[in-house]
Short mmCIF file of C-alpha atoms in Angstrom, two decimals:
data_model
loop_
_atom_site.label_atom_id
_atom_site.label_comp_id
_atom_site.label_asym_id
_atom_site.label_seq_id
_atom_site.Cartn_x
_atom_site.Cartn_y
_atom_site.Cartn_z
CA MET E 1 -41.40 -29.47 -0.75
CA ASP E 2 -37.90 -30.77 -1.50
CA TYR E 3 -35.15 -31.07 1.09
CA ARG E 4 -33.04 -28.23 -0.30
CA ARG E 5 -35.84 -25.68 -0.06
CA LYS E 6 -36.68 -26.83 3.46
CA LYS E 7 -33.07 -26.35 4.46
CA LYS E 8 -32.93 -22.83 3.03
CA LEU E 9 -36.14 -21.80 4.79
CA THR E 10 -34.97 -23.35 8.05
CA PHE E 11 -31.65 -21.51 7.92
CA PHE E 12 -33.51 -18.32 7.05
CA THR E 13 -35.76 -18.75 10.09
CA ILE E 14 -32.75 -19.43 12.34
CA GLY E 15 -31.20 -16.23 11.03
CA LEU E 16 -34.41 -14.35 11.88
CA ILE E 17 -34.39 -15.72 15.44
CA PHE E 18 -30.82 -14.57 16.06
CA LEU E 19 -31.50 -11.29 14.27
CA LEU E 20 -34.40 -10.63 16.64
CA SER E 21 -32.32 -11.50 19.71
CA GLY E 22 -29.86 -8.82 18.62
CA VAL E 23 -32.65 -6.32 17.97
CA GLU E 24 -34.06 -6.93 21.46
CA TYR E 25 -30.69 -6.33 23.07
CA ALA E 26 -30.04 -3.16 21.08
CA VAL E 27 -33.53 -1.75 21.63
CA ILE E 28 -33.64 -2.29 25.40
CA LEU E 29 -30.04 -1.64 26.48
CA PRO E 30 -29.84 2.08 25.56
CA THR E 31 -33.08 2.93 27.41
CA ILE E 32 -33.22 0.60 30.41
CA TRP E 33 -30.98 2.83 32.55
CA ARG E 34 -33.31 5.84 32.18
CA TYR E 35 -36.35 3.54 32.48
CA LEU E 36 -35.13 2.36 35.89
CA GLN E 37 -34.50 5.93 36.95
CA THR E 38 -38.13 6.84 36.22
CA LEU E 39 -39.16 3.95 38.51
CA GLU E 40 -36.89 5.31 41.28
CA ALA E 41 -34.56 2.30 41.18
CA ALA E 42 -31.13 2.35 42.83
CA PRO E 43 -28.06 2.29 40.54
CA TYR E 44 -27.30 -1.34 41.34
CA PHE E 45 -30.68 -2.27 39.82
CA LEU E 46 -29.18 -1.78 36.37
CA GLY E 47 -26.82 -4.69 36.96
CA LEU E 48 -29.65 -6.79 38.39
CA ALA E 49 -31.93 -6.16 35.41
CA LEU E 50 -29.23 -6.98 32.87
CA SER E 51 -28.13 -10.08 34.78
CA ALA E 52 -31.67 -11.38 35.30
CA PHE E 53 -32.08 -11.94 31.56
CA SER E 54 -28.99 -14.17 31.51
CA LEU E 55 -29.83 -16.04 34.73
CA THR E 56 -32.86 -17.87 33.41
CA GLY E 57 -31.12 -18.49 30.09
CA LEU E 58 -28.27 -20.09 32.01
CA LEU E 59 -30.65 -22.49 33.73
CA THR E 60 -32.82 -23.40 30.74
CA GLY E 61 -30.06 -23.76 28.11
CA PRO E 62 -28.85 -27.25 29.16
CA LEU E 63 -32.45 -28.39 29.74
CA PHE E 64 -33.57 -27.38 26.25
CA GLY E 65 -30.38 -28.87 24.81
CA TYR E 66 -30.94 -32.18 26.59
CA TRP E 67 -34.53 -32.16 25.35
CA SER E 68 -33.40 -31.71 21.74
CA ASP E 69 -30.74 -34.46 22.07
CA LYS E 70 -33.36 -36.91 23.31
CA THR E 71 -36.06 -36.09 20.77
CA ARG E 72 -33.85 -34.93 17.86
CA THR E 73 -36.35 -32.10 17.37
CA THR E 74 -36.02 -28.37 17.87
CA LYS E 75 -39.19 -26.85 16.40
CA LYS E 76 -41.37 -27.53 19.44
CA ILE E 77 -38.63 -26.26 21.73
CA ILE E 78 -38.32 -22.97 19.85
CA LEU E 79 -42.09 -22.42 19.82
CA PHE E 80 -42.26 -23.11 23.55
CA ALA E 81 -39.30 -20.87 24.37
CA ASN E 82 -40.59 -17.96 22.29
CA LEU E 83 -43.74 -17.81 24.41
CA PHE E 84 -41.60 -16.65 27.33
CA GLU E 85 -40.04 -13.95 25.15
CA MET E 86 -43.50 -12.66 24.27
CA ILE E 87 -44.76 -12.70 27.86
CA GLY E 88 -41.57 -11.18 29.27
CA ASN E 89 -41.51 -8.30 26.82
CA PHE E 90 -45.15 -7.51 27.47
CA MET E 91 -44.38 -7.36 31.20
CA TYR E 92 -41.53 -4.98 30.36
CA PHE E 93 -44.04 -2.82 28.47
CA MET E 94 -46.40 -2.68 31.47
CA GLY E 95 -43.66 -1.27 33.71
CA TYR E 96 -45.63 -0.52 36.87
CA SER E 97 -42.62 -0.94 39.16
CA LYS E 98 -38.94 -1.76 39.17
CA TRP E 99 -39.74 -5.25 40.46
CA LEU E 100 -42.08 -5.96 37.54
CA LEU E 101 -39.36 -4.80 35.15
CA LEU E 102 -36.85 -7.11 36.86
CA SER E 103 -39.33 -10.00 36.64
CA SER E 104 -39.92 -9.26 32.96
CA ARG E 105 -36.25 -9.79 32.18
CA LEU E 106 -36.26 -13.05 34.14
CA VAL E 107 -39.20 -14.37 32.13
CA ALA E 108 -37.86 -13.21 28.75
CA GLY E 109 -34.50 -14.82 29.49
CA ILE E 110 -36.08 -18.28 29.52
CA GLY E 111 -36.59 -17.94 25.77
CA THR E 112 -32.86 -17.62 25.13
CA GLY E 113 -32.37 -21.24 26.26
CA SER E 114 -33.53 -22.50 22.85
CA GLY E 115 -30.26 -21.27 21.37
CA SER E 116 -28.50 -24.41 22.63
CA SER E 117 -30.94 -26.57 20.65
CA ILE E 118 -30.32 -24.50 17.53
CA PHE E 119 -26.53 -24.78 17.82
CA GLY E 120 -26.91 -28.51 18.34
CA LEU E 121 -28.98 -28.72 15.15
CA LEU E 122 -26.38 -26.73 13.21
CA THR E 123 -23.65 -29.07 14.41
CA ARG E 124 -25.57 -32.12 13.20
CA ILE E 125 -26.46 -30.79 9.74
CA THR E 126 -23.15 -29.15 8.78
CA ALA E 127 -19.82 -30.72 7.86
CA PRO E 128 -16.89 -29.99 10.23
CA GLU E 129 -15.03 -28.02 7.59
CA ASP E 130 -18.07 -25.78 7.01
CA ARG E 131 -19.04 -25.35 10.66
CA ALA E 132 -17.06 -22.20 11.43
CA THR E 133 -18.56 -20.55 8.35
CA ALA E 134 -22.10 -21.53 9.38
CA PHE E 135 -21.62 -20.35 12.97
CA ALA E 136 -20.12 -17.07 11.76
CA ALA E 137 -23.16 -16.47 9.54
CA VAL E 138 -25.60 -17.15 12.40
CA MET E 139 -23.68 -14.93 14.82
CA ALA E 140 -23.49 -12.22 12.18
CA CYS E 141 -27.30 -12.26 12.06
CA ARG E 142 -27.40 -11.37 15.75
CA GLN E 143 -24.93 -8.59 15.18
CA ALA E 144 -27.08 -7.36 12.30
CA GLY E 145 -29.87 -7.15 14.85
CA LEU E 146 -27.62 -5.07 17.06
CA LEU E 147 -27.12 -2.80 14.07
CA ILE E 148 -30.81 -2.54 13.18
CA GLY E 149 -32.01 -2.21 16.77
CA PRO E 150 -30.84 1.36 17.33
CA ALA E 151 -32.63 2.41 14.15
CA PHE E 152 -35.90 1.18 15.68
CA ASN E 153 -35.08 3.13 18.83
CA ILE E 154 -34.94 6.33 16.81
CA PHE E 155 -38.68 6.18 16.10
CA LEU E 156 -39.67 4.34 19.31
CA ARG E 157 -38.42 7.30 21.31
CA LEU E 158 -41.11 9.43 19.64
CA CYS E 159 -43.96 7.31 21.07
CA ASP E 160 -46.17 9.13 23.56
CA PHE E 161 -49.79 7.92 23.77
CA GLN E 162 -52.16 5.78 25.81
CA LEU E 163 -53.10 2.19 24.93
CA GLY E 164 -55.98 1.38 27.24
CA PRO E 165 -54.61 1.46 30.80
CA PHE E 166 -51.00 1.41 29.58
CA SER E 167 -48.80 4.36 28.77
CA VAL E 168 -46.73 3.99 25.60
CA ASN E 169 -43.60 6.16 25.77
CA LYS E 170 -39.95 5.93 24.78
CA TYR E 171 -39.23 3.64 27.75
CA THR E 172 -42.17 1.21 27.53
CA ALA E 173 -42.49 1.09 23.72
CA PRO E 174 -39.49 -1.27 23.24
CA GLY E 175 -41.29 -3.95 25.28
CA LEU E 176 -44.48 -3.76 23.20
CA PHE E 177 -42.47 -3.62 19.98
CA MET E 178 -40.45 -6.75 20.85
CA CYS E 179 -43.60 -8.61 21.93
CA LEU E 180 -45.10 -8.04 18.48
CA LEU E 181 -41.89 -9.10 16.71
CA TRP E 182 -41.63 -12.34 18.70
CA THR E 183 -45.24 -13.07 17.79
CA LEU E 184 -44.33 -12.77 14.12
CA ILE E 185 -41.34 -15.08 14.68
CA GLN E 186 -43.74 -17.70 16.05
CA LEU E 187 -45.56 -17.69 12.72
CA ALA E 188 -42.26 -17.95 10.83
CA VAL E 189 -41.20 -20.98 12.88
CA ILE E 190 -44.57 -22.68 12.33
CA PHE E 191 -44.57 -22.29 8.54
CA MET E 192 -40.87 -22.06 7.56
CA TYR E 193 -38.93 -24.27 9.98
CA TRP E 194 -38.31 -28.03 9.77
CA ASP E 195 -36.38 -30.48 11.94
CA LEU E 196 -33.76 -31.47 9.37
CA PRO E 197 -31.97 -34.86 9.49
CA PRO E 198 -28.16 -34.94 9.62
CA LEU E 199 -27.40 -33.91 6.04
CA GLU E 200 -23.77 -34.93 5.86
CA LYS E 201 -24.57 -38.45 7.03
CA GLU E 202 -27.21 -38.71 4.34
CA LYS E 203 -24.67 -37.64 1.73
CA ALA E 204 -22.17 -40.17 3.06
CA LYS E 205 -24.78 -42.91 2.78
CA ASP E 206 -25.49 -41.92 -0.82
CA ARG E 207 -21.79 -42.07 -1.68
CA LEU E 208 -21.56 -45.40 0.14
CA ARG E 209 -24.41 -46.92 -1.84
CA GLY E 210 -22.92 -45.68 -5.09
CA GLN E 211 -19.49 -47.13 -4.34
CA SER E 212 -20.95 -50.47 -3.26
CA LYS E 213 -23.03 -50.73 -6.43
CA ASP E 214 -20.00 -50.06 -8.65
CA GLU E 215 -17.94 -52.71 -6.89
CA GLU E 216 -20.72 -55.26 -7.11
CA ASP E 217 -21.17 -54.57 -10.84
CA GLU E 218 -17.50 -55.37 -11.36
CA GLN E 219 -17.84 -58.72 -9.58
CA GLY E 220 -20.25 -59.96 -12.30
CA LEU E 221 -22.54 -62.96 -11.94
CA VAL E 222 -21.25 -63.94 -8.51
CA GLU E 223 -22.76 -60.79 -6.90
CA GLU E 224 -25.90 -60.60 -9.03
CA ASP E 225 -28.22 -61.67 -6.20
CA ASN E 226 -26.73 -59.04 -3.91
CA ASP E 227 -27.43 -56.40 -6.55
CA GLU E 228 -31.10 -57.32 -6.47
CA GLU E 229 -31.18 -56.84 -2.70
CA LYS E 230 -29.67 -53.37 -2.88
CA PRO E 231 -32.95 -51.38 -2.66
CA LEU E 232 -33.90 -53.27 0.51
CA MET E 233 -30.64 -52.24 2.15
CA GLY E 234 -31.27 -48.65 1.09
CA SER E 235 -34.63 -48.62 2.82
CA GLN E 236 -32.98 -49.86 6.01
CA GLU E 237 -30.45 -47.05 5.88
CA ILE E 238 -33.15 -44.47 5.35
CA GLY E 239 -34.88 -45.88 8.41
CA GLY E 240 -31.90 -44.81 10.50
CA SER E 241 -30.40 -48.17 11.61
CA TYR E 242 -27.27 -48.17 13.72
CA GLY E 243 -25.30 -49.94 11.04
CA SER E 244 -25.83 -47.08 8.60
CA VAL E 245 -24.39 -44.58 11.04
CA VAL E 246 -21.27 -46.67 11.48
CA ALA E 247 -20.93 -47.02 7.75
CA SER E 248 -21.31 -43.32 7.12
CA ASN E 249 -18.64 -42.44 9.63
CA THR E 250 -16.33 -44.93 8.01
CA ALA E 251 -17.02 -43.43 4.61
CA MET E 252 -15.60 -40.12 5.63
CA SER E 253 -12.25 -41.57 6.63
CA ASP E 254 -11.64 -44.51 4.27
CA PRO E 255 -13.63 -45.05 1.05
CA SER E 256 -12.28 -48.58 0.63
CA ALA E 257 -13.42 -49.57 4.10
CA THR E 258 -16.91 -48.28 3.51
CA SER E 259 -17.83 -51.03 1.11
CA ASN E 260 -16.81 -53.65 3.69
CA ALA E 261 -18.89 -51.85 6.30
CA THR E 262 -21.85 -51.90 3.93
CA LEU E 263 -21.53 -55.62 3.23
CA ASN E 264 -21.28 -56.33 6.95
CA HIS E 265 -24.41 -54.25 7.48
CA ILE E 266 -26.44 -56.77 5.43
CA SER E 267 -25.62 -59.66 7.73
CA PRO E 268 -28.45 -60.31 10.23
CA PRO E 269 -26.36 -61.04 13.38
CA LEU E 270 -25.32 -57.40 13.68
CA SER E 271 -28.85 -56.00 14.02
CA PRO E 272 -29.54 -56.83 17.69
CA GLU E 273 -26.15 -55.65 18.99
CA PRO E 274 -26.50 -51.84 18.93
CA PRO E 275 -29.46 -51.67 21.36
CA GLU E 276 -27.51 -53.84 23.83
CA THR E 277 -24.49 -51.59 23.53
CA HIS E 278 -26.67 -48.53 24.04
CA GLU E 279 -28.23 -49.98 27.17
CA SER E 280 -24.91 -51.04 28.66
CA SER E 281 -23.48 -47.57 28.20
CA SER E 282 -26.34 -45.77 29.95
CA PRO E 283 -25.11 -46.35 33.56
CA SER E 284 -21.81 -44.61 32.79
CA LYS E 285 -23.45 -41.74 30.90
CA PHE E 286 -22.90 -39.08 33.52
CA SER E 287 -19.33 -40.15 34.20
CA SER E 288 -18.53 -39.97 30.48
CA ILE E 289 -20.06 -36.48 30.31
CA SER E 290 -17.96 -35.32 33.26
CA ARG E 291 -14.82 -36.76 31.67
CA GLU E 292 -15.61 -34.96 28.45
CA PHE E 293 -16.03 -31.55 30.08
CA LEU E 294 -12.97 -31.93 32.30
CA ARG E 295 -10.59 -32.35 29.38
CA GLU E 296 -7.95 -29.63 29.21
CA GLU E 297 -8.92 -28.21 25.83
CA VAL E 298 -12.64 -28.13 26.74
CA VAL E 299 -11.92 -26.28 29.99
CA VAL E 300 -9.86 -23.69 28.13
CA LEU E 301 -12.61 -23.08 25.57
CA LEU E 302 -15.22 -22.72 28.32
CA ALA E 303 -12.89 -20.29 30.09
CA ALA E 304 -12.60 -18.30 26.86
CA GLN E 305 -16.40 -18.17 26.64
CA PHE E 306 -16.70 -16.97 30.23
CA ILE E 307 -13.92 -14.39 30.31
CA THR E 308 -14.68 -12.69 27.00
CA LEU E 309 -18.40 -12.39 27.77
CA PHE E 310 -17.68 -11.25 31.34
CA ASN E 311 -15.47 -8.45 30.03
CA GLN E 312 -17.88 -7.56 27.23
CA THR E 313 -20.96 -7.25 29.45
CA ALA E 314 -19.01 -5.42 32.15
CA LEU E 315 -17.87 -2.80 29.64
CA GLU E 316 -21.36 -2.54 28.13
CA THR E 317 -22.81 -1.89 31.59
CA MET E 318 -20.18 0.77 32.23
CA VAL E 319 -20.55 2.50 28.85
CA THR E 320 -24.02 4.04 29.30
CA PRO E 321 -23.32 5.76 32.66
CA MET E 322 -19.88 6.78 31.40
CA THR E 323 -21.19 8.45 28.24
CA GLN E 324 -23.82 10.23 30.31
CA LYS E 325 -21.20 11.44 32.80
CA TYR E 326 -18.43 12.58 30.45
CA PHE E 327 -20.22 13.35 27.16
CA GLY E 328 -23.85 14.04 28.16
CA TYR E 329 -25.19 11.33 25.84
CA GLY E 330 -28.89 10.44 25.85
CA GLU E 331 -30.90 7.66 24.22
CA LEU E 332 -30.33 8.89 20.66
CA GLU E 333 -26.55 9.23 20.99
CA ASN E 334 -26.21 5.84 22.70
CA SER E 335 -28.36 4.21 20.01
CA LEU E 336 -26.17 5.64 17.26
CA MET E 337 -23.08 4.44 19.12
CA TYR E 338 -24.43 0.89 19.30
CA CYS E 339 -25.35 1.13 15.63
CA LEU E 340 -21.74 1.92 14.69
CA CYS E 341 -20.52 -0.90 16.91
CA GLY E 342 -22.91 -3.24 15.09
CA VAL E 343 -21.39 -2.28 11.73
CA GLU E 344 -17.92 -3.02 13.07
CA VAL E 345 -18.92 -6.40 14.48
CA ILE E 346 -20.64 -7.49 11.25
CA LEU E 347 -17.51 -6.59 9.29
CA GLY E 348 -15.53 -8.55 11.87
CA PHE E 349 -17.68 -11.65 11.39
CA LEU E 350 -17.30 -11.37 7.62
CA LEU E 351 -13.53 -11.21 8.09
CA VAL E 352 -13.62 -14.24 10.39
CA ARG E 353 -15.75 -16.14 7.88
CA TRP E 354 -13.13 -15.44 5.21
CA LEU E 355 -10.25 -16.40 7.53
CA SER E 356 -11.94 -19.64 8.65
CA GLN E 357 -11.54 -21.03 5.13
CA ARG E 358 -7.78 -20.37 5.20
CA VAL E 359 -6.57 -20.92 8.75
CA THR E 360 -7.59 -23.13 11.67
CA GLU E 361 -9.88 -22.01 14.47
CA ARG E 362 -7.07 -21.95 17.01
CA VAL E 363 -5.20 -19.35 14.96
CA ILE E 364 -8.35 -17.21 14.84
CA LEU E 365 -8.70 -17.63 18.62
CA VAL E 366 -5.14 -16.40 19.17
CA ILE E 367 -5.76 -13.35 16.96
CA GLY E 368 -8.92 -12.50 18.90
CA LEU E 369 -7.28 -12.86 22.30
CA THR E 370 -4.38 -10.66 21.20
CA ILE E 371 -6.80 -7.89 20.23
CA CYS E 372 -8.73 -8.30 23.50
CA ASN E 373 -5.54 -7.99 25.54
CA ILE E 374 -4.58 -4.79 23.73
CA SER E 375 -8.09 -3.44 24.37
CA ALA E 376 -7.92 -4.29 28.10
CA VAL E 377 -4.59 -2.51 28.50
CA TRP E 378 -5.89 0.55 26.64
CA CYS E 379 -9.06 0.75 28.74
CA LEU E 380 -7.10 0.40 31.97
CA ILE E 381 -4.73 3.21 31.03
CA PHE E 382 -7.06 5.68 29.33
CA LEU E 383 -10.66 4.95 30.39
CA ALA E 384 -10.29 4.18 34.08
CA ASN E 385 -9.65 7.88 34.70
CA PRO E 386 -10.09 9.92 31.49
CA LEU E 387 -7.91 13.01 31.30
CA GLY E 388 -7.82 16.05 29.03
CA GLY E 389 -10.61 17.90 27.31
CA PHE E 390 -13.75 16.66 25.60
CA SER E 391 -12.06 15.81 22.30
CA LEU E 392 -9.22 13.84 23.90
CA GLN E 393 -11.58 11.91 26.18
CA LEU E 394 -13.87 11.08 23.27
CA THR E 395 -10.91 9.86 21.19
CA GLU E 396 -9.69 7.62 24.02
CA PHE E 397 -13.17 6.26 24.49
CA VAL E 398 -13.73 5.53 20.78
CA ILE E 399 -10.40 3.69 20.44
CA GLY E 400 -11.09 1.57 23.52
CA VAL E 401 -14.57 0.59 22.34
CA PHE E 402 -13.30 -0.09 18.81
CA LEU E 403 -10.61 -2.50 20.03
CA GLN E 404 -13.00 -4.28 22.39
CA VAL E 405 -15.63 -4.79 19.70
CA LEU E 406 -13.04 -5.85 17.10
CA GLY E 407 -11.80 -8.83 19.10
CA LEU E 408 -15.22 -10.30 19.84
CA PRO E 409 -15.99 -12.01 16.48
CA PHE E 410 -12.63 -13.79 16.42
CA VAL E 411 -13.01 -15.30 19.89
CA ALA E 412 -16.74 -16.02 19.57
CA VAL E 413 -16.60 -17.97 16.30
CA ALA E 414 -13.35 -19.79 17.07
CA GLN E 415 -14.39 -21.09 20.46
CA VAL E 416 -17.91 -22.22 19.47
CA SER E 417 -16.66 -23.97 16.31
CA LEU E 418 -13.79 -25.71 18.12
CA PHE E 419 -16.11 -26.69 20.97
CA SER E 420 -18.53 -28.38 18.57
CA LYS E 421 -15.68 -30.38 17.01
CA ILE E 422 -13.89 -31.63 20.13
CA THR E 423 -17.07 -32.67 21.98
CA SER E 424 -19.43 -35.53 21.17
CA GLU E 425 -21.80 -34.90 18.28
CA LYS E 426 -24.50 -37.12 19.80
CA THR E 427 -24.95 -34.75 22.76
CA GLN E 428 -24.36 -31.45 21.01
CA GLY E 429 -27.60 -29.92 22.25
CA PHE E 430 -26.64 -30.52 25.89
CA ASN E 431 -23.00 -29.57 25.24
CA GLN E 432 -23.99 -26.29 23.63
CA GLY E 433 -26.39 -25.71 26.52
CA VAL E 434 -23.53 -26.06 29.00
CA ARG E 435 -21.36 -23.73 26.92
CA ARG E 436 -24.09 -21.13 26.71
CA SER E 437 -24.76 -21.50 30.44
CA VAL E 438 -21.13 -20.68 31.13
CA GLY E 439 -21.60 -17.62 28.94
CA GLY E 440 -24.83 -16.84 30.75
CA LEU E 441 -23.02 -16.94 34.09
CA ALA E 442 -20.52 -14.47 32.68
CA THR E 443 -23.26 -12.13 31.50
CA ILE E 444 -24.75 -12.27 35.00
CA LEU E 445 -21.54 -11.55 36.88
CA GLY E 446 -20.22 -8.99 34.37
CA PRO E 447 -22.97 -6.39 34.86
CA LEU E 448 -23.01 -6.99 38.62
CA TRP E 449 -19.26 -6.49 38.78
CA ALA E 450 -19.33 -3.32 36.69
CA GLY E 451 -22.51 -1.95 38.29
CA GLY E 452 -20.94 -2.06 41.74
CA LEU E 453 -17.63 -0.53 40.69
CA THR E 454 -18.59 2.44 38.54
CA ASP E 455 -16.64 4.65 40.97
CA ASN E 456 -13.63 2.28 41.15
CA MET E 457 -12.71 1.83 37.51
CA TYR E 458 -9.11 0.74 38.16
CA ILE E 459 -10.26 -2.26 40.20
CA MET E 460 -12.94 -3.17 37.67
CA MET E 461 -10.70 -3.01 34.61
CA GLY E 462 -7.66 -4.41 36.41
CA VAL E 463 -9.51 -7.64 37.20
CA MET E 464 -10.74 -7.83 33.60
CA MET E 465 -7.19 -7.51 32.28
CA GLY E 466 -5.97 -10.13 34.77
CA LEU E 467 -8.58 -12.62 33.57
CA LEU E 468 -7.55 -12.11 29.96
CA ALA E 469 -3.88 -12.59 30.85
CA LEU E 470 -4.74 -15.85 32.64
CA LEU E 471 -6.71 -17.06 29.62
CA THR E 472 -3.84 -16.22 27.28
CA VAL E 473 -1.38 -18.22 29.39
CA THR E 474 -3.65 -21.28 29.55
CA LEU E 475 -4.23 -21.13 25.80
CA ALA E 476 -0.48 -21.01 25.19
CA PHE E 477 0.01 -24.23 27.19
CA SER E 478 -2.98 -25.95 25.55
CA TYR E 479 -2.43 -24.72 22.00
CA ASP E 480 -1.37 -28.15 20.66
CA ARG E 481 -4.62 -29.69 21.91
CA MET E 482 -6.83 -27.14 20.15
CA LEU E 483 -7.56 -29.37 17.16
CA PRO E 484 -10.42 -31.69 16.22
CA PRO E 485 -9.60 -35.37 17.01
CA ALA E 486 -9.25 -36.40 13.34
CA VAL E 487 -6.83 -33.57 12.57
CA GLU E 488 -4.86 -34.28 15.72
CA GLU E 489 -4.48 -37.95 14.78
CA GLN E 490 -3.30 -37.01 11.29
CA MET E 491 -0.67 -34.66 12.74
CA ASP E 492 0.53 -37.36 15.14
CA ASP E 493 0.82 -39.83 12.28
CA SER E 494 2.80 -37.35 10.18
CA ASP E 495 5.13 -36.71 13.12
CA ASN E 496 5.70 -40.45 13.56
CA VAL E 497 6.47 -40.87 9.87
CA GLY E 498 8.92 -37.98 10.02
#
C-alpha cells in the first residue's frame, strides 16, 4: 500500500477516535445525573463522576506522550489505551452502585491519555502553515460526535430488557453501547492505522536531493564522481541520519544553503558527532523542559486552556440541573439541546478553519476570548437568577448557551495550534500531554466548582468571569510574543530594516 493511502486511512481512523470520544460524552452526560439519582447518590456525586473521567486522563496524558516521543510510535499506545475505555464503559453498564459508576469513569478516563500521542503525531506529519487546519478538522470530528451522540440517546432510552444478570435500561445502555463501539475502533486501529514518518521532512529531503542533482549537473565533469554517489547518499537519508534532519530544516529556510548542507553531509567526520551531542544534552533535559514551559507565551496558552475548559465544564455541569429546575427537561430534551449545540460548534470549527488560512492564530484567539467574555457577562446577569416567565427565561438561557458554545472553537484551535508551533517538535507528545493535563485539571475542578455552588450562582459565575478577565489582560501584554519563532524573527528583521 502506498504512503498516500496509508496517510488517508490513518487520518480517517484518527477522526473516528475523536468522533467516538464526542459520542461517549454526549451519550453519557444527559443521563448520568438521573442514573446517579437511581443509585441514591448525593448531588455532589455528579461533580465527582464527571471529574473522575478527567483525573486519570490528566495523569496518563504526559506518560503516553513521553512514550510516543521515545518510540516514535502511537499505534500500540492507542490500542493499549482503548482497552481501558472498553473496560470502563462495561463497568458503567453494570451499575450496581454509585461507587462502581465512579470507578468506571476513572478507568475509562485512562483511555483519553492517548490523545496526547495523537496530537504529537499530527504535529510531526503536518507543515506549520497547515497545522491549524488539521487540528480544526480533528476537533470538528469530536464535535460531530457530540452532535451524533444525542441521536443515539433517542433510541437508547427505549431499552428495557435483561441481558443475563444485567439490566439494560436507558441509564445502563449507554455503557454497553460505548463498550461495543470502542471494540470496533480497536479493529479499525489494527487494520487502518499506521505510524507515519514526518512527511514534511521527507518532502524537504526530496527537494534537497533534486536541487543538489541540478547543481552538480551544471558543474560538469568535475562533479561526475559525486553524481555517481548520489543514490548512496539517498539511502542514508532514508535511514534517518542526523545530517538529513539538519539538511531538511535548512531547506525550509534557505534553498541555497541546503545544497551546502547536503555536500557537508557526505563528509565522514560529521557522522559520529550527533550521538555525542545527544548524550551531552541528556543531563540538562529536565531543565530545558522547565525553561520551555515557563516561557511567558507558553504560560499564557496553558492558562487559556485551563480557564476556557474550567468555564465550559462548570457551565455544562450546571446546565442539566438548571433545565430540570426551570424548564422541566428530561433526557430527551437535554439530548436535543446538546445536539443543537453540536451543530453550532461544528459550524464554528468550519469558520475557524476558513479563518486560519487568512489570519494568524493569535487573532483567532482574541476573537474567541472576546466572545467568551461577552458570554460570561451575559450568564452572570441573566442566568445567575433568571427572572420573568417561561419564555423570557428560556430566551435568556438560549442566548447564554449560544455565546458560550460559539467562543469555544476559536480558543480551542488557536491555542493548540500556537502551542505546537512555539514548543519543541521533538517532544511534542510530552508537550501535548502536559497541555491536555492542564485541560484535564480544569475539567476536574470545573464540575466540582459548579456542583458545589448550584445554589450560589453569583459566586460561581462571578469567579468564572474574573478568570476570563485575567486571561484577557495577560494575553494583551503577551500578544507580541504569540507568534512562531520563525515568524517572530522575520518581523524583527523587518523592523530593523525599517
